[in-house]
Structure formats: structure tokens, C-alpha cells
Short mmCIF file of N, CA and C in Angstrom, two decimals:
data_model
loop_
_atom_site.label_atom_id
_atom_site.label_comp_id
_atom_site.label_asym_id
_atom_site.label_seq_id
_atom_site.Cartn_x
_atom_site.Cartn_y
_atom_site.Cartn_z
N SER A 98 12.25 -4.12 30.75
CA SER A 98 11.13 -4.79 31.38
C SER A 98 10.92 -6.16 30.76
N ALA A 99 10.19 -6.98 31.44
CA ALA A 99 9.89 -8.32 30.92
C ALA A 99 9.11 -8.25 29.62
N ALA A 100 8.28 -7.23 29.47
CA ALA A 100 7.47 -7.09 28.25
C ALA A 100 8.34 -6.89 27.01
N ALA A 101 9.54 -6.38 27.18
CA ALA A 101 10.44 -6.16 26.03
C ALA A 101 10.92 -7.47 25.44
N ARG A 102 10.80 -8.57 26.18
CA ARG A 102 11.26 -9.88 25.69
C ARG A 102 10.12 -10.78 25.23
N ILE A 103 8.91 -10.28 25.27
CA ILE A 103 7.76 -11.12 24.91
C ILE A 103 7.73 -11.39 23.40
N THR A 104 7.26 -12.56 23.06
CA THR A 104 7.06 -12.94 21.66
C THR A 104 5.68 -13.60 21.56
N PRO A 105 5.14 -13.72 20.37
CA PRO A 105 3.84 -14.38 20.23
C PRO A 105 3.84 -15.81 20.77
N GLU A 106 4.96 -16.49 20.66
CA GLU A 106 5.05 -17.88 21.12
C GLU A 106 4.97 -18.00 22.64
N ALA A 107 5.26 -16.94 23.35
CA ALA A 107 5.27 -16.99 24.82
C ALA A 107 3.89 -16.76 25.44
N ILE A 108 2.91 -16.45 24.62
CA ILE A 108 1.60 -16.08 25.14
C ILE A 108 0.65 -17.29 25.16
N ARG A 109 -0.06 -17.45 26.26
CA ARG A 109 -1.10 -18.48 26.35
C ARG A 109 -2.38 -17.86 25.78
N TRP A 110 -2.57 -18.03 24.49
CA TRP A 110 -3.65 -17.37 23.77
C TRP A 110 -5.03 -17.74 24.29
N GLU A 111 -5.24 -18.99 24.67
CA GLU A 111 -6.56 -19.39 25.15
C GLU A 111 -6.94 -18.62 26.41
N ALA A 112 -5.98 -18.31 27.26
CA ALA A 112 -6.25 -17.54 28.48
C ALA A 112 -6.44 -16.06 28.14
N LEU A 113 -5.62 -15.53 27.27
CA LEU A 113 -5.70 -14.12 26.92
C LEU A 113 -7.00 -13.78 26.22
N LEU A 114 -7.48 -14.68 25.40
CA LEU A 114 -8.66 -14.40 24.59
C LEU A 114 -9.96 -14.91 25.21
N ASP A 115 -9.91 -15.31 26.47
CA ASP A 115 -11.11 -15.73 27.19
C ASP A 115 -11.77 -14.48 27.78
N THR A 116 -12.23 -13.61 26.89
CA THR A 116 -12.77 -12.32 27.27
C THR A 116 -13.67 -11.78 26.16
N ARG A 117 -14.37 -10.71 26.43
CA ARG A 117 -15.17 -10.06 25.39
C ARG A 117 -14.43 -8.89 24.77
N LEU A 118 -13.45 -8.32 25.51
CA LEU A 118 -12.71 -7.15 25.05
C LEU A 118 -11.24 -7.30 25.42
N LEU A 119 -10.37 -7.15 24.43
CA LEU A 119 -8.93 -7.20 24.65
C LEU A 119 -8.39 -5.78 24.52
N HIS A 120 -7.75 -5.27 25.58
CA HIS A 120 -7.20 -3.92 25.56
C HIS A 120 -5.69 -3.99 25.35
N LEU A 121 -5.22 -3.24 24.36
CA LEU A 121 -3.80 -3.20 24.02
C LEU A 121 -3.32 -1.76 24.01
N THR A 122 -2.01 -1.59 24.12
CA THR A 122 -1.42 -0.25 24.16
C THR A 122 -0.30 -0.12 23.14
N GLY A 123 -0.13 1.09 22.64
CA GLY A 123 0.93 1.38 21.68
C GLY A 123 2.31 1.38 22.30
N ILE A 124 2.40 1.32 23.62
CA ILE A 124 3.71 1.23 24.26
C ILE A 124 4.36 -0.12 23.95
N THR A 125 3.59 -1.18 23.95
CA THR A 125 4.15 -2.53 23.76
C THR A 125 4.91 -2.66 22.43
N PRO A 126 4.35 -2.27 21.28
CA PRO A 126 5.13 -2.41 20.05
C PRO A 126 6.38 -1.54 20.01
N ALA A 127 6.42 -0.48 20.82
CA ALA A 127 7.60 0.38 20.88
C ALA A 127 8.79 -0.33 21.54
N LEU A 128 8.52 -1.42 22.25
CA LEU A 128 9.57 -2.11 22.99
C LEU A 128 10.47 -2.99 22.12
N GLY A 129 10.07 -3.26 20.89
CA GLY A 129 10.91 -4.06 20.00
C GLY A 129 10.11 -4.96 19.09
N PRO A 130 10.81 -5.70 18.24
CA PRO A 130 10.13 -6.55 17.25
C PRO A 130 9.28 -7.66 17.86
N GLY A 131 9.74 -8.28 18.92
CA GLY A 131 8.96 -9.35 19.57
C GLY A 131 7.65 -8.83 20.13
N PRO A 132 7.70 -7.77 20.94
CA PRO A 132 6.46 -7.20 21.45
C PRO A 132 5.54 -6.69 20.34
N ALA A 133 6.11 -6.10 19.30
CA ALA A 133 5.29 -5.62 18.18
C ALA A 133 4.58 -6.79 17.50
N ALA A 134 5.29 -7.88 17.32
CA ALA A 134 4.68 -9.08 16.72
C ALA A 134 3.60 -9.66 17.63
N ALA A 135 3.82 -9.60 18.94
CA ALA A 135 2.83 -10.12 19.89
C ALA A 135 1.53 -9.32 19.83
N VAL A 136 1.64 -8.00 19.72
CA VAL A 136 0.45 -7.15 19.63
C VAL A 136 -0.30 -7.43 18.33
N ALA A 137 0.43 -7.51 17.23
CA ALA A 137 -0.20 -7.79 15.94
C ALA A 137 -0.90 -9.16 15.96
N GLU A 138 -0.25 -10.15 16.56
CA GLU A 138 -0.83 -11.48 16.64
C GLU A 138 -2.05 -11.49 17.57
N ALA A 139 -1.99 -10.72 18.64
CA ALA A 139 -3.13 -10.62 19.56
C ALA A 139 -4.34 -10.06 18.83
N ILE A 140 -4.12 -9.04 18.02
CA ILE A 140 -5.23 -8.46 17.26
C ILE A 140 -5.77 -9.46 16.25
N ARG A 141 -4.88 -10.14 15.56
CA ARG A 141 -5.32 -11.13 14.56
C ARG A 141 -6.15 -12.23 15.22
N ARG A 142 -5.65 -12.74 16.34
CA ARG A 142 -6.36 -13.82 17.03
C ARG A 142 -7.68 -13.34 17.65
N ALA A 143 -7.68 -12.12 18.17
CA ALA A 143 -8.91 -11.58 18.73
C ALA A 143 -9.97 -11.47 17.65
N ARG A 144 -9.62 -10.96 16.49
CA ARG A 144 -10.55 -10.86 15.36
C ARG A 144 -11.10 -12.24 15.01
N ALA A 145 -10.23 -13.23 14.92
CA ALA A 145 -10.65 -14.59 14.55
C ALA A 145 -11.58 -15.20 15.61
N ALA A 146 -11.38 -14.82 16.87
CA ALA A 146 -12.18 -15.37 17.96
C ALA A 146 -13.43 -14.55 18.26
N GLY A 147 -13.63 -13.46 17.54
CA GLY A 147 -14.79 -12.61 17.78
C GLY A 147 -14.67 -11.75 19.03
N VAL A 148 -13.45 -11.50 19.47
CA VAL A 148 -13.19 -10.67 20.64
C VAL A 148 -12.96 -9.23 20.17
N ALA A 149 -13.65 -8.29 20.77
CA ALA A 149 -13.47 -6.88 20.43
C ALA A 149 -12.09 -6.41 20.89
N VAL A 150 -11.54 -5.43 20.16
CA VAL A 150 -10.21 -4.91 20.45
C VAL A 150 -10.30 -3.44 20.83
N SER A 151 -9.73 -3.12 21.97
CA SER A 151 -9.57 -1.75 22.43
C SER A 151 -8.10 -1.41 22.30
N PHE A 152 -7.78 -0.25 21.71
CA PHE A 152 -6.38 0.12 21.50
C PHE A 152 -6.13 1.55 21.96
N ASP A 153 -5.14 1.72 22.82
CA ASP A 153 -4.73 3.04 23.30
C ASP A 153 -3.38 3.36 22.65
N VAL A 154 -3.34 4.36 21.81
CA VAL A 154 -2.11 4.74 21.09
C VAL A 154 -0.99 4.99 22.09
N ASN A 155 -1.23 5.78 23.13
CA ASN A 155 -0.29 5.93 24.24
C ASN A 155 1.15 6.17 23.78
N TYR A 156 1.35 7.09 22.87
CA TYR A 156 2.67 7.38 22.29
C TYR A 156 3.66 7.86 23.34
N ARG A 157 4.87 7.31 23.29
CA ARG A 157 5.96 7.71 24.18
C ARG A 157 7.18 8.03 23.32
N ALA A 158 7.49 9.32 23.20
CA ALA A 158 8.60 9.77 22.36
C ALA A 158 9.95 9.24 22.85
N ARG A 159 10.06 8.91 24.12
CA ARG A 159 11.32 8.36 24.63
C ARG A 159 11.58 6.94 24.11
N LEU A 160 10.53 6.27 23.64
CA LEU A 160 10.68 4.90 23.16
C LEU A 160 10.92 4.81 21.66
N TRP A 161 10.33 5.75 20.90
CA TRP A 161 10.53 5.74 19.45
C TRP A 161 10.08 7.06 18.85
N GLY A 162 10.56 7.33 17.64
CA GLY A 162 10.22 8.56 16.97
C GLY A 162 8.81 8.54 16.41
N ALA A 163 8.30 9.73 16.13
CA ALA A 163 6.92 9.86 15.66
C ALA A 163 6.70 9.17 14.32
N GLU A 164 7.65 9.27 13.41
CA GLU A 164 7.46 8.64 12.09
C GLU A 164 7.39 7.13 12.21
N ALA A 165 8.30 6.54 12.98
CA ALA A 165 8.30 5.08 13.18
C ALA A 165 7.03 4.65 13.91
N ALA A 166 6.66 5.41 14.93
CA ALA A 166 5.46 5.06 15.70
C ALA A 166 4.21 5.12 14.82
N GLY A 167 4.06 6.19 14.06
CA GLY A 167 2.89 6.33 13.19
C GLY A 167 2.79 5.19 12.20
N ALA A 168 3.91 4.84 11.58
CA ALA A 168 3.91 3.76 10.59
C ALA A 168 3.58 2.41 11.23
N ALA A 169 4.13 2.15 12.40
CA ALA A 169 3.90 0.86 13.06
C ALA A 169 2.50 0.76 13.67
N LEU A 170 1.97 1.86 14.16
CA LEU A 170 0.69 1.82 14.85
C LEU A 170 -0.52 1.89 13.92
N ARG A 171 -0.35 2.45 12.74
CA ARG A 171 -1.48 2.57 11.80
C ARG A 171 -2.20 1.25 11.55
N PRO A 172 -1.49 0.17 11.19
CA PRO A 172 -2.22 -1.09 10.94
C PRO A 172 -2.84 -1.67 12.20
N LEU A 173 -2.31 -1.35 13.36
CA LEU A 173 -2.87 -1.86 14.61
C LEU A 173 -4.15 -1.12 14.97
N LEU A 174 -4.13 0.19 14.89
CA LEU A 174 -5.35 0.93 15.22
C LEU A 174 -6.42 0.75 14.17
N ALA A 175 -6.03 0.35 12.97
CA ALA A 175 -7.02 0.08 11.91
C ALA A 175 -7.97 -1.03 12.32
N GLU A 176 -7.52 -1.93 13.19
CA GLU A 176 -8.33 -3.08 13.60
C GLU A 176 -9.06 -2.88 14.92
N ALA A 177 -8.94 -1.70 15.51
CA ALA A 177 -9.55 -1.45 16.82
C ALA A 177 -11.05 -1.23 16.72
N ASP A 178 -11.77 -1.73 17.71
CA ASP A 178 -13.20 -1.45 17.85
C ASP A 178 -13.42 -0.23 18.72
N VAL A 179 -12.50 -0.02 19.66
CA VAL A 179 -12.49 1.15 20.54
C VAL A 179 -11.09 1.73 20.45
N LEU A 180 -10.99 3.04 20.23
CA LEU A 180 -9.69 3.68 20.06
C LEU A 180 -9.54 4.83 21.05
N PHE A 181 -8.39 4.86 21.71
CA PHE A 181 -8.01 5.96 22.58
C PHE A 181 -6.79 6.62 21.94
N CYS A 182 -6.86 7.94 21.72
CA CYS A 182 -5.73 8.64 21.12
C CYS A 182 -5.78 10.10 21.54
N LYS A 183 -4.75 10.57 22.22
CA LYS A 183 -4.69 11.99 22.58
C LYS A 183 -4.69 12.82 21.31
N SER A 184 -5.29 13.99 21.37
CA SER A 184 -5.36 14.83 20.17
C SER A 184 -3.97 15.19 19.67
N ALA A 185 -3.02 15.43 20.56
CA ALA A 185 -1.65 15.74 20.13
C ALA A 185 -1.03 14.55 19.40
N ASP A 186 -1.29 13.35 19.87
CA ASP A 186 -0.77 12.15 19.21
C ASP A 186 -1.44 11.94 17.85
N ALA A 187 -2.73 12.21 17.77
CA ALA A 187 -3.45 12.07 16.49
C ALA A 187 -2.83 12.98 15.44
N ALA A 188 -2.51 14.20 15.83
CA ALA A 188 -1.91 15.15 14.90
C ALA A 188 -0.48 14.76 14.55
N LEU A 189 0.33 14.44 15.53
CA LEU A 189 1.73 14.13 15.32
C LEU A 189 1.96 12.83 14.55
N LEU A 190 1.25 11.79 14.93
CA LEU A 190 1.51 10.46 14.37
C LEU A 190 0.74 10.18 13.08
N PHE A 191 -0.47 10.73 12.98
CA PHE A 191 -1.35 10.34 11.87
C PHE A 191 -1.83 11.51 11.02
N GLY A 192 -1.37 12.72 11.35
CA GLY A 192 -1.77 13.89 10.58
C GLY A 192 -3.22 14.29 10.75
N CYS A 193 -3.84 13.84 11.83
CA CYS A 193 -5.24 14.15 12.11
C CYS A 193 -5.31 15.38 13.01
N ALA A 194 -5.36 16.55 12.41
CA ALA A 194 -5.33 17.80 13.17
C ALA A 194 -6.65 18.54 13.01
N GLY A 195 -6.83 19.55 13.83
CA GLY A 195 -8.02 20.39 13.73
C GLY A 195 -8.85 20.34 14.99
N GLU A 196 -10.06 20.86 14.87
CA GLU A 196 -11.01 20.85 15.98
C GLU A 196 -11.30 19.40 16.37
N PRO A 197 -11.74 19.18 17.61
CA PRO A 197 -11.98 17.80 18.06
C PRO A 197 -12.83 16.96 17.12
N ARG A 198 -13.92 17.50 16.62
CA ARG A 198 -14.78 16.71 15.72
C ARG A 198 -14.06 16.35 14.43
N VAL A 199 -13.27 17.27 13.92
CA VAL A 199 -12.49 17.03 12.70
C VAL A 199 -11.46 15.94 12.96
N GLN A 200 -10.79 16.02 14.10
CA GLN A 200 -9.80 15.00 14.46
C GLN A 200 -10.44 13.63 14.58
N ILE A 201 -11.56 13.57 15.26
CA ILE A 201 -12.23 12.28 15.45
C ILE A 201 -12.66 11.70 14.11
N GLU A 202 -13.17 12.52 13.23
CA GLU A 202 -13.56 12.02 11.89
C GLU A 202 -12.35 11.54 11.11
N ALA A 203 -11.24 12.25 11.22
CA ALA A 203 -10.01 11.82 10.54
C ALA A 203 -9.52 10.49 11.11
N LEU A 204 -9.58 10.34 12.42
CA LEU A 204 -9.20 9.06 13.04
C LEU A 204 -10.16 7.95 12.62
N ARG A 205 -11.42 8.28 12.53
CA ARG A 205 -12.43 7.28 12.15
C ARG A 205 -12.10 6.67 10.78
N ARG A 206 -11.54 7.47 9.89
CA ARG A 206 -11.17 6.96 8.56
C ARG A 206 -9.98 5.99 8.62
N LEU A 207 -9.24 6.01 9.73
CA LEU A 207 -8.07 5.14 9.87
C LEU A 207 -8.37 3.85 10.61
N THR A 208 -9.59 3.71 11.11
CA THR A 208 -9.89 2.57 11.98
C THR A 208 -11.31 2.06 11.73
N ARG A 209 -11.56 0.89 12.21
CA ARG A 209 -12.91 0.33 12.17
C ARG A 209 -13.68 0.69 13.44
N ALA A 210 -13.01 1.41 14.34
CA ALA A 210 -13.57 1.73 15.66
C ALA A 210 -14.90 2.47 15.54
N THR A 211 -15.83 2.05 16.35
CA THR A 211 -17.10 2.75 16.45
C THR A 211 -17.08 3.74 17.61
N THR A 212 -16.12 3.55 18.51
CA THR A 212 -15.97 4.46 19.65
C THR A 212 -14.54 4.98 19.66
N ILE A 213 -14.39 6.30 19.64
CA ILE A 213 -13.08 6.94 19.63
C ILE A 213 -13.04 7.98 20.75
N PHE A 214 -12.01 7.90 21.57
CA PHE A 214 -11.79 8.88 22.62
C PHE A 214 -10.54 9.65 22.25
N CYS A 215 -10.67 10.96 22.13
CA CYS A 215 -9.56 11.79 21.69
C CYS A 215 -9.38 12.95 22.63
#
């Protein structure tokens, strides 16, 4: 896909950050180093511009393994204001297992998010 070739330099940041909330997905960093760098840069720039960040882990095992995904996604979800993460993904990628409330509390310790959907 075209997204697999994206780099931070290819993004018109002023247009992307002309918003109150930036929504990102964990699929993009799975596409390669350029897309992973673009997502990290988007989060950095959103923070600097006062734009809230929404992040959907959206793990896809066909794109990368759980260990690589967990390691790469941890610093990204740490900066999210709103986090979406399936309970199975929370357990597999981040070791956040248990009853829903326990999982949400474990995820809360990994992120700055005030709103978590699990």
C-alpha cells in the first residue's frame, strides 16, 4: 500500500495537525521503518501543538509478531490521551491480563490516557 512508503518528510504537518484530536493506528508502524517513524513524529508534533492523541493498537499478527509489536507500540501508546485496545491484544502484547477492570488498570499504567476502551 502507499502507506508502506510514507516517511515523516512526506507529511504536510500543518494540515495534519489542524485538529483537536489526531487518531492513529498500530497498523501503520507495522508497515515498516518509514511508517513507524511517521507515527512517532506525528505523536511528537501533536504533543508540541497541544493536539490530543487517540491511538488504536489494532494488532495484526500477519504484519508482525507479538513481541516486536509490543515493543514498538509501547512508547506510542504511552503518549495517547485516548486508547483503544482489544483485551486479547492487551494480554498478548503488553501482559495486561485478567478481568476487564484489571486489564484497564494495567493499561492505564502504560499510558497517559484518561479514556481507555478495551
